[in-house]
Structures are given as C-alpha cells and as structure tokens.
Short mmCIF file of C-alpha atoms in Angstrom, two decimals:
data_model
loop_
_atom_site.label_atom_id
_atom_site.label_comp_id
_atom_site.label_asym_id
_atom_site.label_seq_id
_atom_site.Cartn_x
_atom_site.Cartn_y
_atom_site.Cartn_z
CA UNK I 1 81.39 15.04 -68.78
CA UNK I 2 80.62 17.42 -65.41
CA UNK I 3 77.50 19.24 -67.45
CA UNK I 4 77.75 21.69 -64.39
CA UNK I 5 80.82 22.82 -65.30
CA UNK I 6 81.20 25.39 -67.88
CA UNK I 7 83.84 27.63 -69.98
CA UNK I 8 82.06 30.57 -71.06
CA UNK I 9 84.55 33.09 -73.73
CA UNK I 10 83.93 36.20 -74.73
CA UNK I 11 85.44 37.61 -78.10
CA UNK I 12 86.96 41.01 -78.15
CA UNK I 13 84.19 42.40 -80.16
CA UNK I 14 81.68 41.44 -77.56
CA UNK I 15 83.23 42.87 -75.27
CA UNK I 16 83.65 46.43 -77.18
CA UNK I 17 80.01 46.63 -77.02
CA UNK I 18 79.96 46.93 -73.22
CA UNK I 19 83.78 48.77 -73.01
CA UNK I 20 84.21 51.41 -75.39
CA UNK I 21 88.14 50.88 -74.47
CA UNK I 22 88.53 47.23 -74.55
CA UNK I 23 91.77 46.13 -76.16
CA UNK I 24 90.66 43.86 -79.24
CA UNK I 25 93.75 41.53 -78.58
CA UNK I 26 92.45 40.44 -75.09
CA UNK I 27 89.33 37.79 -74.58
CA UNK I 28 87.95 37.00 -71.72
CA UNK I 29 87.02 33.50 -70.25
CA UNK I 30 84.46 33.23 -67.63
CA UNK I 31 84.31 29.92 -65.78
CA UNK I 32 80.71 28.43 -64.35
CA UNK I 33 81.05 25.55 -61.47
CA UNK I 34 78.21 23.37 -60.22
CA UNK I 35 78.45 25.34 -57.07
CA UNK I 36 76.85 28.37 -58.71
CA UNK I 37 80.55 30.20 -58.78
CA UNK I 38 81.79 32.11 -62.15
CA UNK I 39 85.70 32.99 -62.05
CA UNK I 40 87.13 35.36 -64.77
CA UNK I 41 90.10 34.35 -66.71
CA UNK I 42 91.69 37.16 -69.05
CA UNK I 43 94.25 36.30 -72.06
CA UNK I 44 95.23 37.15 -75.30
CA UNK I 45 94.48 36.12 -78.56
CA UNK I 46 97.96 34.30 -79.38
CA UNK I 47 98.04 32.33 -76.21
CA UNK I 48 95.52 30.18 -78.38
CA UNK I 49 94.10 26.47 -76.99
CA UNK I 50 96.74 27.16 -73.93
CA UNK I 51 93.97 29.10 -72.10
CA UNK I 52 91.98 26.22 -72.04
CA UNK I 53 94.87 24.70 -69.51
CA UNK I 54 93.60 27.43 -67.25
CA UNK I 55 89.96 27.15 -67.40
CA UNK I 56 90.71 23.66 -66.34
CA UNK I 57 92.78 24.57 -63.56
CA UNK I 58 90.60 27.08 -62.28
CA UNK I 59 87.38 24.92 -62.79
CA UNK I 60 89.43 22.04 -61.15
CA UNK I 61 88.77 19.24 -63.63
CA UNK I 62 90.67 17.95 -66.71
CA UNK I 63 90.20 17.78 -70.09
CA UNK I 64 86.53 16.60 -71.01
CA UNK I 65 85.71 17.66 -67.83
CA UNK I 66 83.50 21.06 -68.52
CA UNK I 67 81.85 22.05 -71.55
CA UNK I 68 82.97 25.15 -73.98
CA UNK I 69 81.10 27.88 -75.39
CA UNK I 70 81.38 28.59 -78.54
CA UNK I 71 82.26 25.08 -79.09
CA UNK I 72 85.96 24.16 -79.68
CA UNK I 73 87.19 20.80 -81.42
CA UNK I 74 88.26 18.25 -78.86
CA UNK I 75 85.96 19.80 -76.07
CA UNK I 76 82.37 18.90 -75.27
CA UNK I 77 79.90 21.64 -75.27
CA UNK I 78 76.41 22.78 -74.27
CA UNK I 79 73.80 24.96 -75.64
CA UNK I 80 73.04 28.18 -73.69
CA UNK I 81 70.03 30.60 -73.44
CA UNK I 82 70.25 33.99 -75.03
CA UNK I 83 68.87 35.54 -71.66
CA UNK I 84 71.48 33.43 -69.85
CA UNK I 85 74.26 35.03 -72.47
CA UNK I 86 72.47 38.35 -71.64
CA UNK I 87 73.07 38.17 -67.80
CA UNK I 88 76.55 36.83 -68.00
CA UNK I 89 77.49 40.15 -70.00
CA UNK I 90 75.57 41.89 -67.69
CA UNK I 91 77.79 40.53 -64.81
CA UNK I 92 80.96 41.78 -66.70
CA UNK I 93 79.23 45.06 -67.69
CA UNK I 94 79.11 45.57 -63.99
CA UNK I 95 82.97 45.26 -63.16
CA UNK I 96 83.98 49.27 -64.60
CA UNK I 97 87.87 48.09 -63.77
CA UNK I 98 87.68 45.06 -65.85
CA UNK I 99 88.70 47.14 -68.97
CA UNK I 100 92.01 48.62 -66.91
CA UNK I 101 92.91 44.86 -66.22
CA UNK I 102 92.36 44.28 -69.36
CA UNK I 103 95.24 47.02 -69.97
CA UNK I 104 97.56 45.65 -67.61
CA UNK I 105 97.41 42.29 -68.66
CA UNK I 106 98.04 43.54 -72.76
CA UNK I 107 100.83 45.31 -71.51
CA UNK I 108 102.46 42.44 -69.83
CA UNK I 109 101.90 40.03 -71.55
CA UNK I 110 104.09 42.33 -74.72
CA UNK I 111 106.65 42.74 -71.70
CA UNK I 112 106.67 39.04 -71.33
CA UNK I 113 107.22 38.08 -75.07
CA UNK I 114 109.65 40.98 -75.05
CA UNK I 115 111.93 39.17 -72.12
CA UNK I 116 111.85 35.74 -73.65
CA UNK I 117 112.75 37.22 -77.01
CA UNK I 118 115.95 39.47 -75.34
CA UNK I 119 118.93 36.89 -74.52
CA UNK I 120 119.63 39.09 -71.61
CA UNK I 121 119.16 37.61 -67.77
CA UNK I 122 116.51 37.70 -65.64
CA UNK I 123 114.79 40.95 -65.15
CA UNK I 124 114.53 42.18 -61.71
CA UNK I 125 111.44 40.99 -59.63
CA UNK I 126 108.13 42.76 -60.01
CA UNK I 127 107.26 44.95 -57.37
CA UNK I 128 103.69 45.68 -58.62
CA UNK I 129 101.00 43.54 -56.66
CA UNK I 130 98.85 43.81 -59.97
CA UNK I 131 101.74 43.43 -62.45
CA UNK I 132 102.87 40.07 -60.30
CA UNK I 133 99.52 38.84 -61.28
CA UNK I 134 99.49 39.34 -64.46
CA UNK I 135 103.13 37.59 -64.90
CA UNK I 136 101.90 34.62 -62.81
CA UNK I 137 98.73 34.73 -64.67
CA UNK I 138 101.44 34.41 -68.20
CA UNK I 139 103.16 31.65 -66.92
CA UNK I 140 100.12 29.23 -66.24
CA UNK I 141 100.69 29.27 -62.42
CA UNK I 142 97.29 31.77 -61.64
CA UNK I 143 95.07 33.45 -63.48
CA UNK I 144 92.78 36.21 -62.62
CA UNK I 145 89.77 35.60 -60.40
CA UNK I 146 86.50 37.36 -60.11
CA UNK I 147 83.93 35.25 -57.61
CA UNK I 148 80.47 36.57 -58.39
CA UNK I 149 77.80 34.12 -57.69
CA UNK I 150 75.68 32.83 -60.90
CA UNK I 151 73.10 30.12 -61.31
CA UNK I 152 72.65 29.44 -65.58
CA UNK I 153 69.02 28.45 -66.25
CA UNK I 154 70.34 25.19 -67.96
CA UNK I 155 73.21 25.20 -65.95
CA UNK I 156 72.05 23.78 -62.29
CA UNK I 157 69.94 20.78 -62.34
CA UNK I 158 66.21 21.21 -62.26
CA UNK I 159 64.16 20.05 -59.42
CA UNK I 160 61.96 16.77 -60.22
CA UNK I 161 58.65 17.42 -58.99
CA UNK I 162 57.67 15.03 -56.72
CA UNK I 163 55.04 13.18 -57.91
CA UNK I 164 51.84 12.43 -55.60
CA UNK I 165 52.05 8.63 -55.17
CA UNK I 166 49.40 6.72 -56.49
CA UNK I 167 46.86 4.93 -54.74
CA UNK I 168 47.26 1.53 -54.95
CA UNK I 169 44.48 0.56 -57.50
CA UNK I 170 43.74 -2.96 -58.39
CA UNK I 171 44.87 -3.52 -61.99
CA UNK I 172 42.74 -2.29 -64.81
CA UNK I 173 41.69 0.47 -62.83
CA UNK I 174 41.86 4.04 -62.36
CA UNK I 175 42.24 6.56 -59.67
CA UNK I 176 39.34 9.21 -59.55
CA UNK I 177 41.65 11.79 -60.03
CA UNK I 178 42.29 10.73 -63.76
CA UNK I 179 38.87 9.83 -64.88
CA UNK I 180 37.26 12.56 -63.37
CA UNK I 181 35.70 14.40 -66.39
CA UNK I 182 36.67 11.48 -68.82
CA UNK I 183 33.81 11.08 -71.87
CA UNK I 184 31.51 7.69 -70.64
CA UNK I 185 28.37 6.65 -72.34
CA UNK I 186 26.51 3.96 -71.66
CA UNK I 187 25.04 2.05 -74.65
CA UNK I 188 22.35 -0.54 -75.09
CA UNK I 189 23.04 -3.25 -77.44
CA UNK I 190 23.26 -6.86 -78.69
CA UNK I 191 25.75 -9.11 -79.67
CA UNK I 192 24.98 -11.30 -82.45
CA UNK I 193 26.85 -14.03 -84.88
CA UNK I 194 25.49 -13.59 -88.95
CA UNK I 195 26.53 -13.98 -92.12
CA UNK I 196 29.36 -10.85 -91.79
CA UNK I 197 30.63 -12.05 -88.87
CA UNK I 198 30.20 -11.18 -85.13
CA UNK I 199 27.84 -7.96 -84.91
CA UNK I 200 26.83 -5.32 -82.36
CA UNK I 201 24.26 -3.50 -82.55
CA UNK I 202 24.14 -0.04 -80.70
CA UNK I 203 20.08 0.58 -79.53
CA UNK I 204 18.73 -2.31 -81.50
CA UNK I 205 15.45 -1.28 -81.13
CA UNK I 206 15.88 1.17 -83.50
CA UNK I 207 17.35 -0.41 -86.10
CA UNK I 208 16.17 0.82 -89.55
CA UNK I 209 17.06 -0.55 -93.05
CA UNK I 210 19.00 2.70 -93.41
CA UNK I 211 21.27 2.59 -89.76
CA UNK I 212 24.75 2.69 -90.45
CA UNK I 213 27.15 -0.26 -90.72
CA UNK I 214 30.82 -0.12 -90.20
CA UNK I 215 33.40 -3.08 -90.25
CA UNK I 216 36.25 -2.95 -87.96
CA UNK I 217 39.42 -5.15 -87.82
CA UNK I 218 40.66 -4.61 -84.10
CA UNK I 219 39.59 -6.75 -81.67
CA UNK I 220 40.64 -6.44 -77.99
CA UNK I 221 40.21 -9.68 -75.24
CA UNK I 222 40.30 -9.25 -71.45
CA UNK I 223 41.64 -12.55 -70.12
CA UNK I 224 38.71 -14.48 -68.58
CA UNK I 225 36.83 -13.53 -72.32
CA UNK I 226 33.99 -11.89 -70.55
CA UNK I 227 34.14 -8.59 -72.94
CA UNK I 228 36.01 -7.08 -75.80
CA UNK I 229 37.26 -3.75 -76.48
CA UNK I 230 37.01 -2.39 -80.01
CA UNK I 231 39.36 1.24 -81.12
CA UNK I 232 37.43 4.40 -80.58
CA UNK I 233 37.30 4.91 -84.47
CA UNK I 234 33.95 2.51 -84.78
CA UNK I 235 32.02 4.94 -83.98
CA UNK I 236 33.35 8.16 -85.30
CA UNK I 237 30.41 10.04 -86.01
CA UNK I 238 27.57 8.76 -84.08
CA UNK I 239 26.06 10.01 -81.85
CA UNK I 240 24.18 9.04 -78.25
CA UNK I 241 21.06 7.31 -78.32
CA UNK I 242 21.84 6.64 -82.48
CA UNK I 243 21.43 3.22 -83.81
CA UNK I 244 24.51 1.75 -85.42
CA UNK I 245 25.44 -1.45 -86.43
CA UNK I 246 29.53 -3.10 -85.76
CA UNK I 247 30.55 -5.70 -87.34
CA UNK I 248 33.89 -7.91 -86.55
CA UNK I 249 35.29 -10.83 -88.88
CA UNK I 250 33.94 -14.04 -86.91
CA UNK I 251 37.69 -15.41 -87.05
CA UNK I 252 38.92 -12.66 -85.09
CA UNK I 253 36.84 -14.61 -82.20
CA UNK I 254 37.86 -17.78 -80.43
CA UNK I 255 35.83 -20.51 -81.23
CA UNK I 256 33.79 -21.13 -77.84
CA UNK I 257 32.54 -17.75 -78.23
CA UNK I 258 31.28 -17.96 -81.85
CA UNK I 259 29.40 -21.03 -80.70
CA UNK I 260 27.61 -19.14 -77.97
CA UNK I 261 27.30 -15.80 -80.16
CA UNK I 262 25.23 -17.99 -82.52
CA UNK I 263 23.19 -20.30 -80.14
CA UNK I 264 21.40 -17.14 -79.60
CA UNK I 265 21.86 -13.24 -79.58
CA UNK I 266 23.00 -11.45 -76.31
CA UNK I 267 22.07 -8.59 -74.58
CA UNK I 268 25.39 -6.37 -74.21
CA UNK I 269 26.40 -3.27 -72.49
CA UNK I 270 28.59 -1.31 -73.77
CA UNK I 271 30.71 1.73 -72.81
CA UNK I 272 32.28 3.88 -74.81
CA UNK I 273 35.07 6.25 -73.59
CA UNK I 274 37.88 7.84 -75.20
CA UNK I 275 40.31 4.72 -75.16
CA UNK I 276 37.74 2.85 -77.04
CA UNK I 277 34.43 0.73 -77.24
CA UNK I 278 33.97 -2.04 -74.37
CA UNK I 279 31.48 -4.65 -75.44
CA UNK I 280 30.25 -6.81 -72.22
CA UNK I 281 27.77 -9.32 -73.37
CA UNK I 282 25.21 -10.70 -70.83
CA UNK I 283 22.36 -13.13 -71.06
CA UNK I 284 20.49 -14.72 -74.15
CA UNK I 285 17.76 -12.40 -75.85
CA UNK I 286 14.35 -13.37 -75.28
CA UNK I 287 12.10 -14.88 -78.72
CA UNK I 288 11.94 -12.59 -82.06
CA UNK I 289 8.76 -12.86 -82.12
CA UNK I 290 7.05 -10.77 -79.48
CA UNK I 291 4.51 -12.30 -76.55
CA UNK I 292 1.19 -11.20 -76.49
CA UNK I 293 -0.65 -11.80 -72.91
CA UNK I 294 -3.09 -14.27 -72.95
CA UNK I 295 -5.45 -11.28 -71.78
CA UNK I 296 -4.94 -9.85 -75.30
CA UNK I 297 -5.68 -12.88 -77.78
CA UNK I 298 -8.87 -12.36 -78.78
CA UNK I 299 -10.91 -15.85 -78.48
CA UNK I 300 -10.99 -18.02 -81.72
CA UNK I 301 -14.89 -18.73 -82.82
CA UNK I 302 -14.99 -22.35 -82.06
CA UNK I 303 -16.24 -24.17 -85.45
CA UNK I 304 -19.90 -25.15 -85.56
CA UNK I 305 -20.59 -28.42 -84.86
CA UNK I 306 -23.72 -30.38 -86.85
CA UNK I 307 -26.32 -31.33 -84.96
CA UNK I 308 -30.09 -32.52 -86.16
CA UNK I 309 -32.86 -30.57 -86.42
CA UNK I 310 -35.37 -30.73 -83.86
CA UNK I 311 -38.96 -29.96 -84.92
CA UNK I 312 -40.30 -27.70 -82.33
CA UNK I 313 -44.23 -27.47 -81.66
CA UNK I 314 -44.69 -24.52 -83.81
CA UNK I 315 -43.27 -26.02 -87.18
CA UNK I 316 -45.00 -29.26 -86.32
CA UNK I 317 -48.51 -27.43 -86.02
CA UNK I 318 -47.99 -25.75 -89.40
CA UNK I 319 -46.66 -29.21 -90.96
CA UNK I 320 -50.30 -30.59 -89.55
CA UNK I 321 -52.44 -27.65 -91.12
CA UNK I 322 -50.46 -27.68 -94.29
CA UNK I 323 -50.79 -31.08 -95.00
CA UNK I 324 -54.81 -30.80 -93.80
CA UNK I 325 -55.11 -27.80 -96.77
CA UNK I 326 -53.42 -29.95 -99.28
CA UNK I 327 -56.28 -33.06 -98.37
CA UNK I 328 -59.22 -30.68 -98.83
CA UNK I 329 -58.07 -28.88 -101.76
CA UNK I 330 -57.77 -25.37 -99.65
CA UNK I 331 -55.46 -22.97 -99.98
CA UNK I 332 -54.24 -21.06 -97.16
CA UNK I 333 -52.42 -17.47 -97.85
CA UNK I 334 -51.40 -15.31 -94.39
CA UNK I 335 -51.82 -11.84 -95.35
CA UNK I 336 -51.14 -10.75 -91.96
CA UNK I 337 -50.11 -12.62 -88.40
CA UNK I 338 -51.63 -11.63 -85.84
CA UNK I 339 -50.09 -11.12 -82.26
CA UNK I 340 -51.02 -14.55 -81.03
CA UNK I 341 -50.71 -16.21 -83.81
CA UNK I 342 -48.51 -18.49 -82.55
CA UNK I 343 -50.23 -19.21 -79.72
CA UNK I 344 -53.40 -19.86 -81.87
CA UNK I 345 -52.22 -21.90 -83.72
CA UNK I 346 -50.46 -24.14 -80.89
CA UNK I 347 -53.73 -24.62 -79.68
CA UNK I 348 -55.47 -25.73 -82.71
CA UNK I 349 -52.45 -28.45 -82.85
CA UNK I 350 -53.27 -29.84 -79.31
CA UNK I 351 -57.04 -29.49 -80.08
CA UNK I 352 -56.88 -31.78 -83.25
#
C-alpha cells in the first residue's frame, strides 16, 4: 500500500456543521496524494462503494493502492490526527460555493436516475458548462476537482535526523560525548577466595564484624580474564568510602583463577558506574600480619649468663678480720662506717 495516498470522506452531517444548507444526501470525498495535493470528489449516498472507483481514478492508483478514512471493508486504512481532521474541514469550510455544487450535483444526479428510468431516447446535449460536469462526473468519466495544497502531519514522511557519525572508538569504549556526566567511583578493594566463595571486599581496611555482606549470582568475563563485571544491584545501598563485603559462588570462576584467588589475596580496583561493578584485580597482598621497622622493636634483655664470683679486696679484708675476731674470742659490731672506711680497712689488709 502507497501510505501517501489517502481517501478522506466526509458524511453529510459533518458537513451540516460547516454549511447550514448542505444537502444530507450528498458526501463528499477529499483525496490526499504524496505530492501534498487534495482533490474533491462529490457524490451521493446511493452511488455506494462505486465512488471508491473514482477516488482511485483521481488518486491514480488501484485498488489497495491508498488508504480510507473511516475505514471501509476491503480497503486499507490509516489513523489520522484530530488537528489534521480539523484543518481538512477547515479547507472545505473555506470553499462558500461548495454547498451550491453540492446543489447542482443533487439535482443531476435525480435528472440522471430520472433518464435511465424513462424508456424515451436520448435527451438533448447539456449546454450547461457546470451541469456537463456533473453528468460526466455521474457516469464515472470525471469527477469534480478542487487542487488546494495540503501536507497531513502523518501523511508525508518525516525527516530522519541525521545522526552525527561516531568517532571511530576502539571496541569497549566510549565517545566523550556519552560518558560525559556518567556516575564513576573509584573503589579500593581486595579479591579473595574463602569458604563462601570468591569475595571482594570494598575498603578492606575498614572492615568491621558488622559490614554488610551480599551474595550475587552474575558474573561477567572480559576475554583475556583480566577483570569481571558484576550487575549494578551489589551494591544498592552503599555508599562511597563504605565498607562492604561481595561474595560470588567460587564455581562461577574458571579454575586457573580460583587457584590464583587462593594462593593469596589481591589488591583490586574497582569501578562502579551505572552499567555495573568492574572488579580488576592486581598484585598479591602483602603479609597479614603487619611489619614493624627494625627501628621500633624494642631490644630483648639478653639472658644472664653465670659466671663465678670474684672476691674483690674489700670482701677479702673483712673475710681476714672476721676470721681474726673469731680466733681471739672478739666480737666486732659496726655501729657506724665511717667515710673511709673502706679505705681503712684496705690498708689494715695489706699491713697484716
């Protein structure tokens, strides 16, 4: 079907609102082409599907060829704006001799059906201009035209807008264009193999016995393996700089990366956007147990070692005067050393 092509009718009682002297036995027919042309084709009531025949003619295309409004069985049709049904009855509100043609074609057309139902012989030829019409117009051979140029809304095609090309992006990437404004966050984290499966941790440094865990079931590869993407739903509800914990079933993983997710934990990046969480995990993490510089370790008391007692002069000079009191029977008390007592005495060792 020619969409551009349209056969637009009018009922009598339409038409009454815009004439106040329309006959209600004549409808009118206006015909749309692709070129932006609407033609007017009058006829009566009884004439029935045969008017169709006419639209065709005028709109130069058969059957199937244009759509009809209101629809009609057997025809295609088309759906059409009320402000688009508003200026075509506008258009024919404009033409004040339409309802006198309207007249003259009633009254010929009875003249007609009056001659074909007398067996008398031809009647003599019109001398009318207008009347000639009309009987043409009866016969089929050519209806009524009225050339005012219309464009429908729905009725020409509508431009495509030309789209800006695209610059030629590697794949996986996007022009500046679209991501400017786009929600990106850059995330700390750490990828990890356990006992739930493969984990990431968002800020692991603040990790609390009361951070968040979620499970997900989605898993995303790129092709080399070197990151995953996980839906945007894991972390509905947290918030920058937040800890949070991930965790992915471990057979969701191929098996070269569960062996290297649980040779040790790895430092990951991730970014989250609004297509979802990308997971890029680096190097191995360093010890769990933190390194203290050596500057820090206090020194360890080395353990006394056992070594034998070595009398010096002083004990030895009190060993000789004790043992010299305990011979003679005297008993020696100090009440009260002097200053030099030491030296004293030290001297009374050498002397004896």
């Amino acid at each position: 079907m020619n969409a551009e092509k349209l056969a637009y009718f009018f009922e009598a009682g339409e038409l009454l609102t815009v004439f106040a002297e329309w006959p209600d036995e004549i409808g009118l027919v206006l015909c749309l082409d692709d070129a932006g042309t609407c033609e007017m084709v009058l006829h009566h009531l009884d004439e029935g599907r045969s008017v169709l025949r006419k639209a065709a003619a005028v709109l130069d295309c058969g059957k199937g060829g244009f759509a009809v409004v209101p629809p009609v069985e057997g025809y295609p049709t088309r759906r059409v704006l009320f402000s688009d049904e508003q200026k075509l009855l506008k258009l024919v509100a404009g033409e004040d001799d339409l309802p006198e043609m309207a007249e003259d074609y009633l009254i010929n057309y009875r003249f007609e059906q009056e001659r074909k139902a007398r067996p008398a012989p031809a009647p003599a030829p019109v001398t009318d201009p207008l009347a000639e019409k009309v009987s043409a117009a009866l016969r089929g051979a050519e209806p009524f035209r009225w050339r005012p140029r219309l464009h429908l809304a729905e009725l020409a095609p509508r431009p495509v807008a030309r789209r800006k090309p695209k610059p030629e992006m590697p794949e996986g990437y996007l022009p500046a264009e679209v991501v400017s404004g786009s929600e990106c966050q850059f995330v700390e984290a750490e990828v990890s193999l356990g006992h739930r499966g493969v984990r990431v941790t968002l800020c692991p440094g603040l990790v609390t016995i009361q951070t968040r865990a979620v499970l997900v079931e989605e898993v995303g590869f790129r092709d080399d393996f070197s990151r995953f993407v996980l839906p945007r739903k894991a972390v509905q509800g947290w918030v920058a700089g937040a800890p949070l914990v991930i965790d992915i079933p471990e057979s969701h993983f191929p098996a070269a990366l569960r062996q290297r997710f649980a040779a040790s934990p790895r430092v990951a990046e991730v970014t989250v956007t609004g297509h979802g969480i990308f997971v890029a995990p680096g190097p191995a993490t360093q010890s769990a147990e933190p390194t203290v510089p050596a500057a820090a370790v206090p020194p360890v008391a080395a353990k006394p070692r056992r070594t034998r007692r070595v009398f010096s002069p002083l004990r030895v000079a009190l060993a000789v005067l004790t043992g010299a009191g305990l011979m003679t029977g005297t008993m020696m008390r100090a009440v009260e050393m002097p200053a030099n007592f030491e030296t004293s005495v030290l001297e009374m060792a050498f002397d004896n």
